[in-house]
């Protein structure tokens, strides 16, 4: 029998334990707690696979760890490849349990994209969750291809000139069984989507908007409110794509003004943001998703 990594039951909130080193108001920490609860509710087990990112620093220094499940640290580019191997060996051994990649946007949109695309094309039996804080947070806040236009980072001190990469469309184009966006401001929707992903086989991709007070230059207490505003204004749509062509929108924007979202983060220079262009881009993007959901609907049970 091939060597494998043990998988242990998730007890309530055991995924991220006290003693972790994350910043106050870190969206990734909230997301890990929500993921842990959803796993516990499903009575499921998991092994985490985490590339270089804040999520692997969370664990603390050897030999201690704040993760309550077996966790494998990988190189930046290889998390999907390593997770594929663990999942394959587990399947060969007839073992149950999820293999979950937990990666930042740098490790997903940029450096890990080749192995992620390859795993998606092979429809590997893994769940891949990207917590998208829109920067390379762990190394001081450099821009990534997930950084939105206008955001100041340590490598774009005058504001990024390019827009955010559309990672959901890229993953949906692989026609994987499930791709969905997550917001920690919508906990019920979050839990349902994790539960949906847990009930499926094959490649499942989840994209979580992850506030980062350190990089976003925002108040830690504002984190959940900020991502709530992003959903309400259409900046971060909540939707699912089944098999690459079954669309479902989970929250319709309430036409609230995205301006406050930008104004409450000091990474943006309000004088430099073209709010009219931003409002137009939000409503056009939502209209595009609504048309897809009308033309290619996925009817949920
Ligand atoms: C090939 C490679 N390049 C650079 C690094 C240095 N590095 C470690 S973590 C990190 C940033 C990770 O950013 P992201 O994936 O967005 O996660 P976050 O830090 O924001 O949690 C970088 C650049 C590395 N470990 N390996």
mmCIF file of C-alpha atoms and ligand atoms in Angstrom:
data_model
loop_
_atom_site.group_PDB
_atom_site.id
_atom_site.type_symbol
_atom_site.label_atom_id
_atom_site.label_comp_id
_atom_site.label_asym_id
_atom_site.label_seq_id
_atom_site.Cartn_x
_atom_site.Cartn_y
_atom_site.Cartn_z
ATOM 1 C CA UNK A 1 0.000 0.000 0.000
ATOM 2 C CA UNK A 2 1.375 3.445 -0.932
ATOM 3 C CA UNK A 3 2.314 5.856 1.818
ATOM 4 C CA UNK A 4 -0.330 8.441 2.441
ATOM 5 C CA UNK A 5 -1.141 11.383 4.656
ATOM 6 C CA UNK A 6 -3.594 10.715 7.458
ATOM 7 C CA UNK A 7 -6.938 12.440 7.432
ATOM 8 C CA UNK A 8 -8.640 13.129 10.749
ATOM 9 C CA UNK A 9 -12.204 14.132 11.563
ATOM 10 C CA UNK A 10 -12.844 17.860 11.760
ATOM 11 C CA UNK A 11 -14.326 18.773 15.081
ATOM 12 C CA UNK A 12 -16.109 22.069 15.465
ATOM 13 C CA UNK A 13 -13.725 24.932 14.663
ATOM 14 C CA UNK A 14 -10.658 22.704 14.845
ATOM 15 C CA UNK A 15 -9.326 23.776 11.491
ATOM 16 C CA UNK A 16 -7.829 27.015 12.799
ATOM 17 C CA UNK A 17 -6.960 26.910 16.469
ATOM 18 C CA UNK A 18 -5.935 29.629 18.934
ATOM 19 C CA UNK A 19 -2.279 30.562 18.773
ATOM 20 C CA UNK A 20 -2.258 31.424 15.097
ATOM 21 C CA UNK A 21 -0.316 34.499 14.114
ATOM 22 C CA UNK A 22 -2.767 36.213 11.756
ATOM 23 C CA UNK A 23 -3.449 39.960 11.895
ATOM 24 C CA UNK A 24 -6.615 41.357 13.496
ATOM 25 C CA UNK A 25 -9.461 41.564 10.994
ATOM 26 C CA UNK A 26 -7.852 38.953 8.707
ATOM 27 C CA UNK A 27 -10.486 37.602 6.319
ATOM 28 C CA UNK A 28 -8.501 34.411 5.814
ATOM 29 C CA UNK A 29 -8.867 33.541 9.518
ATOM 30 C CA UNK A 30 -12.648 34.028 9.353
ATOM 31 C CA UNK A 31 -12.790 31.930 6.192
ATOM 32 C CA UNK A 32 -10.832 29.091 7.797
ATOM 33 C CA UNK A 33 -13.187 29.110 10.775
ATOM 34 C CA UNK A 34 -16.226 28.992 8.483
ATOM 35 C CA UNK A 35 -14.635 26.194 6.450
ATOM 36 C CA UNK A 36 -13.925 24.256 9.674
ATOM 37 C CA UNK A 37 -17.547 24.567 10.797
ATOM 38 C CA UNK A 38 -18.857 23.430 7.403
ATOM 39 C CA UNK A 39 -16.554 20.395 7.464
ATOM 40 C CA UNK A 40 -17.650 19.581 11.003
ATOM 41 C CA UNK A 41 -21.337 19.906 10.034
ATOM 42 C CA UNK A 42 -20.741 17.508 7.143
ATOM 43 C CA UNK A 43 -18.844 15.120 9.438
ATOM 44 C CA UNK A 44 -16.098 15.203 6.830
ATOM 45 C CA UNK A 45 -12.340 14.864 7.117
ATOM 46 C CA UNK A 46 -9.612 16.771 5.354
ATOM 47 C CA UNK A 47 -5.957 17.277 4.682
ATOM 48 C CA UNK A 48 -4.871 20.818 3.913
ATOM 49 C CA UNK A 49 -2.321 21.586 1.205
ATOM 50 C CA UNK A 50 -0.968 25.127 1.488
ATOM 51 C CA UNK A 51 1.663 26.876 -0.644
ATOM 52 C CA UNK A 52 3.812 29.796 0.474
ATOM 53 C CA UNK A 53 1.365 32.443 1.752
ATOM 54 C CA UNK A 54 0.031 33.919 5.000
ATOM 55 C CA UNK A 55 -1.926 30.678 5.466
ATOM 56 C CA UNK A 56 1.222 28.641 5.946
ATOM 57 C CA UNK A 57 2.782 31.180 8.279
ATOM 58 C CA UNK A 58 -0.377 30.882 10.378
ATOM 59 C CA UNK A 59 0.719 27.479 11.499
ATOM 60 C CA UNK A 60 3.544 28.957 13.556
ATOM 61 C CA UNK A 61 7.054 27.652 14.005
ATOM 62 C CA UNK A 62 7.905 23.932 14.014
ATOM 63 C CA UNK A 63 7.000 21.814 15.999
ATOM 64 C CA UNK A 64 3.817 23.673 16.943
ATOM 65 C CA UNK A 65 0.838 24.218 14.662
ATOM 66 C CA UNK A 66 -2.441 26.021 14.920
ATOM 67 C CA UNK A 67 -4.038 23.783 12.292
ATOM 68 C CA UNK A 68 -6.154 20.988 13.690
ATOM 69 C CA UNK A 69 -5.774 18.761 10.641
ATOM 70 C CA UNK A 70 -2.771 17.300 8.793
ATOM 71 C CA UNK A 71 -1.298 20.118 6.734
ATOM 72 C CA UNK A 72 1.276 19.936 3.945
ATOM 73 C CA UNK A 73 3.333 23.015 3.056
ATOM 74 C CA UNK A 74 4.236 23.175 -0.623
ATOM 75 C CA UNK A 75 6.300 25.388 -2.863
ATOM 76 C CA UNK A 76 4.442 28.308 -4.350
ATOM 77 C CA UNK A 77 3.816 26.718 -7.745
ATOM 78 C CA UNK A 78 3.075 23.131 -6.810
ATOM 79 C CA UNK A 79 0.091 22.989 -4.442
ATOM 80 C CA UNK A 80 -2.402 21.673 -7.029
ATOM 81 C CA UNK A 81 0.089 19.049 -8.273
ATOM 82 C CA UNK A 82 0.870 17.886 -4.751
ATOM 83 C CA UNK A 83 -2.812 17.826 -3.787
ATOM 84 C CA UNK A 84 -3.562 15.784 -6.934
ATOM 85 C CA UNK A 85 -1.018 13.194 -5.823
ATOM 86 C CA UNK A 86 -2.382 12.985 -2.287
ATOM 87 C CA UNK A 87 -5.952 12.650 -3.591
ATOM 88 C CA UNK A 88 -4.954 9.957 -6.107
ATOM 89 C CA UNK A 89 -3.168 7.864 -3.485
ATOM 90 C CA UNK A 90 -6.085 8.266 -1.135
ATOM 91 C CA UNK A 91 -8.478 7.080 -3.862
ATOM 92 C CA UNK A 92 -6.188 4.125 -4.698
ATOM 93 C CA UNK A 93 -6.144 3.145 -1.030
ATOM 94 C CA UNK A 94 -9.924 3.428 -0.826
ATOM 95 C CA UNK A 95 -9.656 6.095 1.853
ATOM 96 C CA UNK A 96 -12.238 8.805 2.407
ATOM 97 C CA UNK A 97 -11.552 12.444 3.230
ATOM 98 C CA UNK A 98 -11.154 15.667 1.302
ATOM 99 C CA UNK A 99 -7.925 17.127 0.007
ATOM 100 C CA UNK A 100 -8.237 20.899 0.233
ATOM 101 C CA UNK A 101 -5.799 23.398 -1.250
ATOM 102 C CA UNK A 102 -5.855 26.677 0.631
ATOM 103 C CA UNK A 103 -3.942 29.332 -1.291
ATOM 104 C CA UNK A 104 -3.622 33.096 -1.665
ATOM 105 C CA UNK A 105 -4.171 35.006 -4.874
ATOM 106 C CA UNK A 106 -0.434 35.121 -5.630
ATOM 107 C CA UNK A 107 -0.306 31.326 -5.447
ATOM 108 C CA UNK A 108 -3.488 30.999 -7.527
ATOM 109 C CA UNK A 109 -3.786 33.768 -10.128
ATOM 110 C CA UNK A 110 -0.039 33.977 -10.759
ATOM 111 C CA UNK A 111 2.573 31.500 -9.597
ATOM 112 C CA UNK A 112 0.399 28.396 -9.117
ATOM 113 C CA UNK A 113 -1.761 28.907 -12.212
ATOM 114 C CA UNK A 114 -0.005 26.309 -14.387
ATOM 115 C CA UNK A 115 -0.446 23.423 -11.938
ATOM 116 C CA UNK A 116 -3.963 24.618 -11.028
ATOM 117 C CA UNK A 117 -4.975 24.635 -14.703
ATOM 118 C CA UNK A 118 -3.401 21.206 -15.208
ATOM 119 C CA UNK A 119 -5.261 19.755 -12.200
ATOM 120 C CA UNK A 120 -8.523 21.300 -13.432
ATOM 121 C CA UNK A 121 -8.013 19.879 -16.932
ATOM 122 C CA UNK A 122 -7.476 16.399 -15.398
ATOM 123 C CA UNK A 123 -10.529 16.954 -13.158
ATOM 124 C CA UNK A 124 -8.534 15.937 -10.098
ATOM 125 C CA UNK A 125 -10.572 15.061 -7.035
ATOM 126 C CA UNK A 126 -9.623 18.115 -4.961
ATOM 127 C CA UNK A 127 -11.193 21.226 -3.519
ATOM 128 C CA UNK A 128 -9.164 24.353 -4.263
ATOM 129 C CA UNK A 129 -9.962 27.459 -2.222
ATOM 130 C CA UNK A 130 -8.290 30.750 -3.075
ATOM 131 C CA UNK A 131 -8.526 33.388 -0.370
ATOM 132 C CA UNK A 132 -8.132 36.504 -2.460
ATOM 133 C CA UNK A 133 -6.709 39.414 -0.469
ATOM 134 C CA UNK A 134 -5.629 41.040 -3.721
ATOM 135 C CA UNK A 135 -1.916 41.270 -2.832
ATOM 136 C CA UNK A 136 1.140 39.216 -1.948
ATOM 137 C CA UNK A 137 0.402 39.860 1.720
ATOM 138 C CA UNK A 138 2.952 37.666 3.439
ATOM 139 C CA UNK A 139 5.937 39.354 1.810
ATOM 140 C CA UNK A 140 4.905 42.940 2.414
ATOM 141 C CA UNK A 141 2.036 43.627 0.042
ATOM 142 C CA UNK A 142 3.246 43.504 -3.564
ATOM 143 C CA UNK A 143 0.744 43.669 -6.441
ATOM 144 C CA UNK A 144 -0.649 40.472 -7.917
ATOM 145 C CA UNK A 145 -2.854 39.956 -10.965
ATOM 146 C CA UNK A 146 -5.788 39.935 -8.511
ATOM 147 C CA UNK A 147 -5.003 43.473 -7.320
ATOM 148 C CA UNK A 148 -7.716 45.816 -8.619
ATOM 149 C CA UNK A 149 -6.938 48.872 -10.716
ATOM 150 C CA UNK A 150 -6.087 51.919 -8.652
ATOM 151 C CA UNK A 151 -4.836 50.028 -5.586
ATOM 152 C CA UNK A 152 -1.513 51.181 -4.169
ATOM 153 C CA UNK A 153 0.813 48.357 -3.217
ATOM 154 C CA UNK A 154 4.532 48.288 -2.434
ATOM 155 C CA UNK A 155 5.235 47.658 -6.136
ATOM 156 C CA UNK A 156 2.524 50.004 -7.463
ATOM 157 C CA UNK A 157 3.018 53.051 -5.198
ATOM 158 C CA UNK A 158 1.009 55.281 -7.557
ATOM 159 C CA UNK A 159 -1.846 52.792 -7.995
ATOM 160 C CA UNK A 160 -2.059 49.716 -10.219
ATOM 161 C CA UNK A 161 -2.879 50.559 -13.814
ATOM 162 C CA UNK A 162 -4.159 47.120 -14.880
ATOM 163 C CA UNK A 163 -7.490 45.617 -13.807
ATOM 164 C CA UNK A 164 -8.114 42.431 -11.815
ATOM 165 C CA UNK A 165 -7.783 39.106 -13.626
ATOM 166 C CA UNK A 166 -11.109 37.258 -14.028
ATOM 167 C CA UNK A 167 -10.123 34.019 -12.305
ATOM 168 C CA UNK A 168 -13.653 32.618 -12.111
ATOM 169 C CA UNK A 169 -14.081 32.746 -15.887
ATOM 170 C CA UNK A 170 -10.703 31.066 -16.361
ATOM 171 C CA UNK A 171 -11.687 28.226 -14.020
ATOM 172 C CA UNK A 172 -15.198 27.919 -15.487
ATOM 173 C CA UNK A 173 -13.614 27.611 -18.950
ATOM 174 C CA UNK A 174 -11.995 24.367 -17.733
ATOM 175 C CA UNK A 175 -15.552 23.004 -17.389
ATOM 176 C CA UNK A 176 -14.855 21.724 -13.899
ATOM 177 C CA UNK A 177 -17.828 20.366 -11.920
ATOM 178 C CA UNK A 178 -18.071 23.378 -9.631
ATOM 179 C CA UNK A 179 -16.744 26.938 -9.378
ATOM 180 C CA UNK A 180 -18.177 29.448 -6.921
ATOM 181 C CA UNK A 181 -17.389 32.722 -5.190
ATOM 182 C CA UNK A 182 -17.519 33.083 -1.403
ATOM 183 C CA UNK A 183 -17.958 36.046 0.917
ATOM 184 C CA UNK A 184 -17.418 35.956 4.665
ATOM 185 C CA UNK A 185 -20.204 38.562 4.873
ATOM 186 C CA UNK A 186 -22.663 35.907 3.627
ATOM 187 C CA UNK A 187 -22.072 33.007 6.045
ATOM 188 C CA UNK A 188 -25.120 30.933 5.071
ATOM 189 C CA UNK A 189 -24.274 31.126 1.394
ATOM 190 C CA UNK A 190 -20.650 30.310 2.302
ATOM 191 C CA UNK A 191 -21.651 27.212 4.290
ATOM 192 C CA UNK A 192 -24.034 25.984 1.587
ATOM 193 C CA UNK A 193 -21.356 26.293 -1.090
ATOM 194 C CA UNK A 194 -18.812 24.381 0.998
ATOM 195 C CA UNK A 195 -21.437 21.724 1.613
ATOM 196 C CA UNK A 196 -22.178 21.572 -2.150
ATOM 197 C CA UNK A 197 -18.461 21.228 -2.903
ATOM 198 C CA UNK A 198 -18.069 18.495 -0.269
ATOM 199 C CA UNK A 199 -20.918 16.514 -1.822
ATOM 200 C CA UNK A 200 -19.291 16.466 -5.285
ATOM 201 C CA UNK A 201 -16.305 14.687 -6.803
ATOM 202 C CA UNK A 202 -13.654 16.082 -9.134
ATOM 203 C CA UNK A 203 -12.173 19.534 -9.290
ATOM 204 C CA UNK A 204 -13.992 22.131 -7.242
ATOM 205 C CA UNK A 205 -12.794 25.754 -7.179
ATOM 206 C CA UNK A 206 -13.900 28.361 -4.657
ATOM 207 C CA UNK A 207 -12.847 32.006 -4.728
ATOM 208 C CA UNK A 208 -13.171 33.899 -1.436
ATOM 209 C CA UNK A 209 -12.886 37.680 -1.180
ATOM 210 C CA UNK A 210 -10.534 38.065 1.756
ATOM 211 C CA UNK A 211 -10.120 41.450 3.462
ATOM 212 C CA UNK A 212 -6.589 42.264 4.603
ATOM 213 C CA UNK A 213 -6.468 45.339 6.879
ATOM 214 C CA UNK A 214 -2.670 45.457 6.675
ATOM 215 C CA UNK A 215 -2.587 45.605 2.883
ATOM 216 C CA UNK A 216 -5.888 47.344 2.304
ATOM 217 C CA UNK A 217 -5.002 49.998 4.901
ATOM 218 C CA UNK A 218 -8.441 49.567 6.449
ATOM 219 C CA UNK A 219 -9.728 49.250 10.013
ATOM 220 C CA UNK A 220 -9.714 45.618 11.219
ATOM 221 C CA UNK A 221 -13.278 46.043 12.496
ATOM 222 C CA UNK A 222 -14.411 47.047 8.978
ATOM 223 C CA UNK A 223 -13.342 43.811 7.286
ATOM 224 C CA UNK A 224 -16.696 42.037 7.068
ATOM 225 C CA UNK A 225 -18.498 45.285 6.226
ATOM 226 C CA UNK A 226 -16.095 45.967 3.356
ATOM 227 C CA UNK A 227 -16.673 42.633 1.661
ATOM 228 C CA UNK A 228 -20.419 43.013 2.269
ATOM 229 C CA UNK A 229 -20.231 46.334 0.360
ATOM 230 C CA UNK A 230 -18.304 44.629 -2.434
ATOM 231 C CA UNK A 231 -21.160 42.146 -2.928
ATOM 232 C CA UNK A 232 -23.921 44.750 -2.541
ATOM 233 C CA UNK A 233 -22.396 47.106 -5.098
ATOM 234 C CA UNK A 234 -21.572 44.365 -7.623
ATOM 235 C CA UNK A 235 -17.788 44.649 -7.223
ATOM 236 C CA UNK A 236 -17.571 41.021 -6.061
ATOM 237 C CA UNK A 237 -20.555 39.068 -7.429
ATOM 238 C CA UNK A 238 -21.667 35.944 -5.595
ATOM 239 C CA UNK A 239 -22.340 33.192 -8.117
ATOM 240 C CA UNK A 240 -21.777 29.554 -9.017
ATOM 241 C CA UNK A 241 -20.875 27.810 -12.280
ATOM 242 C CA UNK A 242 -21.689 24.115 -12.624
ATOM 243 C CA UNK A 243 -19.794 22.068 -15.257
ATOM 244 C CA UNK A 244 -18.632 25.268 -16.921
ATOM 245 C CA UNK A 245 -22.028 26.216 -18.293
ATOM 246 C CA UNK A 246 -24.699 26.180 -15.582
ATOM 247 C CA UNK A 247 -24.839 29.619 -13.962
ATOM 248 C CA UNK A 248 -26.554 30.659 -10.757
ATOM 249 C CA UNK A 249 -26.393 34.122 -9.167
ATOM 250 C CA UNK A 250 -26.666 33.992 -5.379
ATOM 251 C CA UNK A 251 -26.989 37.657 -4.411
ATOM 252 C CA UNK A 252 -28.295 40.476 -6.543
ATOM 253 C CA UNK A 253 -26.586 43.823 -5.922
ATOM 254 C CA UNK A 254 -28.803 46.455 -4.326
ATOM 255 C CA UNK A 255 -27.367 49.247 -6.468
ATOM 256 C CA UNK A 256 -25.477 50.658 -3.517
ATOM 257 C CA UNK A 257 -22.646 52.981 -4.437
ATOM 258 C CA UNK A 258 -19.205 51.308 -4.557
ATOM 259 C CA UNK A 259 -17.590 54.653 -3.625
ATOM 260 C CA UNK A 260 -17.719 53.959 0.133
ATOM 261 C CA UNK A 261 -15.904 50.642 -0.379
ATOM 262 C CA UNK A 262 -12.962 52.529 -1.865
ATOM 263 C CA UNK A 263 -13.119 55.454 0.546
ATOM 264 C CA UNK A 264 -12.777 53.204 3.577
ATOM 265 C CA UNK A 265 -9.477 51.733 2.354
ATOM 266 C CA UNK A 266 -6.410 53.923 2.316
ATOM 267 C CA UNK A 267 -4.837 51.778 -0.434
ATOM 268 C CA UNK A 268 -6.995 53.760 -2.874
ATOM 269 C CA UNK A 269 -6.547 57.425 -3.686
ATOM 270 C CA UNK A 270 -10.136 58.661 -3.941
ATOM 271 C CA UNK A 271 -9.100 61.518 -6.210
ATOM 272 C CA UNK A 272 -7.665 59.039 -8.691
ATOM 273 C CA UNK A 273 -10.667 56.671 -8.861
ATOM 274 C CA UNK A 274 -13.098 57.260 -11.693
ATOM 275 C CA UNK A 275 -16.259 56.316 -9.773
ATOM 276 C CA UNK A 276 -18.518 56.660 -12.803
ATOM 277 C CA UNK A 277 -16.358 54.208 -14.753
ATOM 278 C CA UNK A 278 -16.341 51.848 -11.751
ATOM 279 C CA UNK A 279 -20.146 51.959 -11.417
ATOM 280 C CA UNK A 280 -20.496 51.304 -15.160
ATOM 281 C CA UNK A 281 -18.041 48.378 -15.031
ATOM 282 C CA UNK A 282 -19.902 46.852 -12.050
ATOM 283 C CA UNK A 283 -23.288 47.044 -13.694
ATOM 284 C CA UNK A 284 -21.967 45.722 -17.028
ATOM 285 C CA UNK A 285 -20.291 42.778 -15.302
ATOM 286 C CA UNK A 286 -23.487 41.980 -13.375
ATOM 287 C CA UNK A 287 -25.550 42.247 -16.553
ATOM 288 C CA UNK A 288 -23.165 39.838 -18.277
ATOM 289 C CA UNK A 289 -23.522 37.314 -15.432
ATOM 290 C CA UNK A 290 -27.302 37.766 -15.375
ATOM 291 C CA UNK A 291 -27.481 37.078 -19.110
ATOM 292 C CA UNK A 292 -25.407 33.913 -18.638
ATOM 293 C CA UNK A 293 -27.684 32.835 -15.764
ATOM 294 C CA UNK A 294 -30.765 33.492 -17.939
ATOM 295 C CA UNK A 295 -29.396 31.686 -20.986
ATOM 296 C CA UNK A 296 -27.576 28.863 -19.200
ATOM 297 C CA UNK A 297 -29.302 28.481 -15.835
ATOM 298 C CA UNK A 298 -28.410 25.915 -13.243
ATOM 299 C CA UNK A 299 -31.475 24.987 -11.238
ATOM 300 C CA UNK A 300 -30.461 24.212 -7.685
ATOM 301 C CA UNK A 301 -32.393 21.562 -5.770
HETATM 302 C C1 LIG B 1 8.845 30.917 -6.151
HETATM 303 C C2 LIG B 1 8.693 31.816 -4.962
HETATM 304 N N1 LIG B 1 8.706 33.144 -5.136
HETATM 305 C C3 LIG B 1 8.547 33.972 -4.071
HETATM 306 C C4 LIG B 1 8.391 33.454 -2.806
HETATM 307 C C5 LIG B 1 8.240 34.410 -1.637
HETATM 308 N N2 LIG B 1 6.884 34.452 -1.146
HETATM 309 C C6 LIG B 1 6.458 33.690 -0.106
HETATM 310 S S1 LIG B 1 4.867 33.978 0.302
HETATM 311 C C7 LIG B 1 4.728 35.162 -0.888
HETATM 312 C C8 LIG B 1 3.449 35.951 -1.061
HETATM 313 C C9 LIG B 1 2.227 35.082 -1.211
HETATM 314 O O1 LIG B 1 1.148 35.850 -1.689
HETATM 315 P P1 LIG B 1 -0.292 35.207 -1.798
HETATM 316 O O2 LIG B 1 -0.236 33.925 -2.509
HETATM 317 O O3 LIG B 1 -1.189 36.237 -2.369
HETATM 318 O O4 LIG B 1 -0.704 34.905 -0.299
HETATM 319 P P2 LIG B 1 -0.726 35.925 0.960
HETATM 320 O O5 LIG B 1 0.701 36.140 1.350
HETATM 321 O O6 LIG B 1 -1.380 37.181 0.513
HETATM 322 O O7 LIG B 1 -1.473 35.189 2.001
HETATM 323 C C10 LIG B 1 5.918 35.301 -1.604
HETATM 324 C C11 LIG B 1 6.139 36.271 -2.721
HETATM 325 C C12 LIG B 1 8.389 32.058 -2.662
HETATM 326 N N3 LIG B 1 8.206 31.475 -1.470
HETATM 327 N N4 LIG B 1 8.550 31.262 -3.752
#
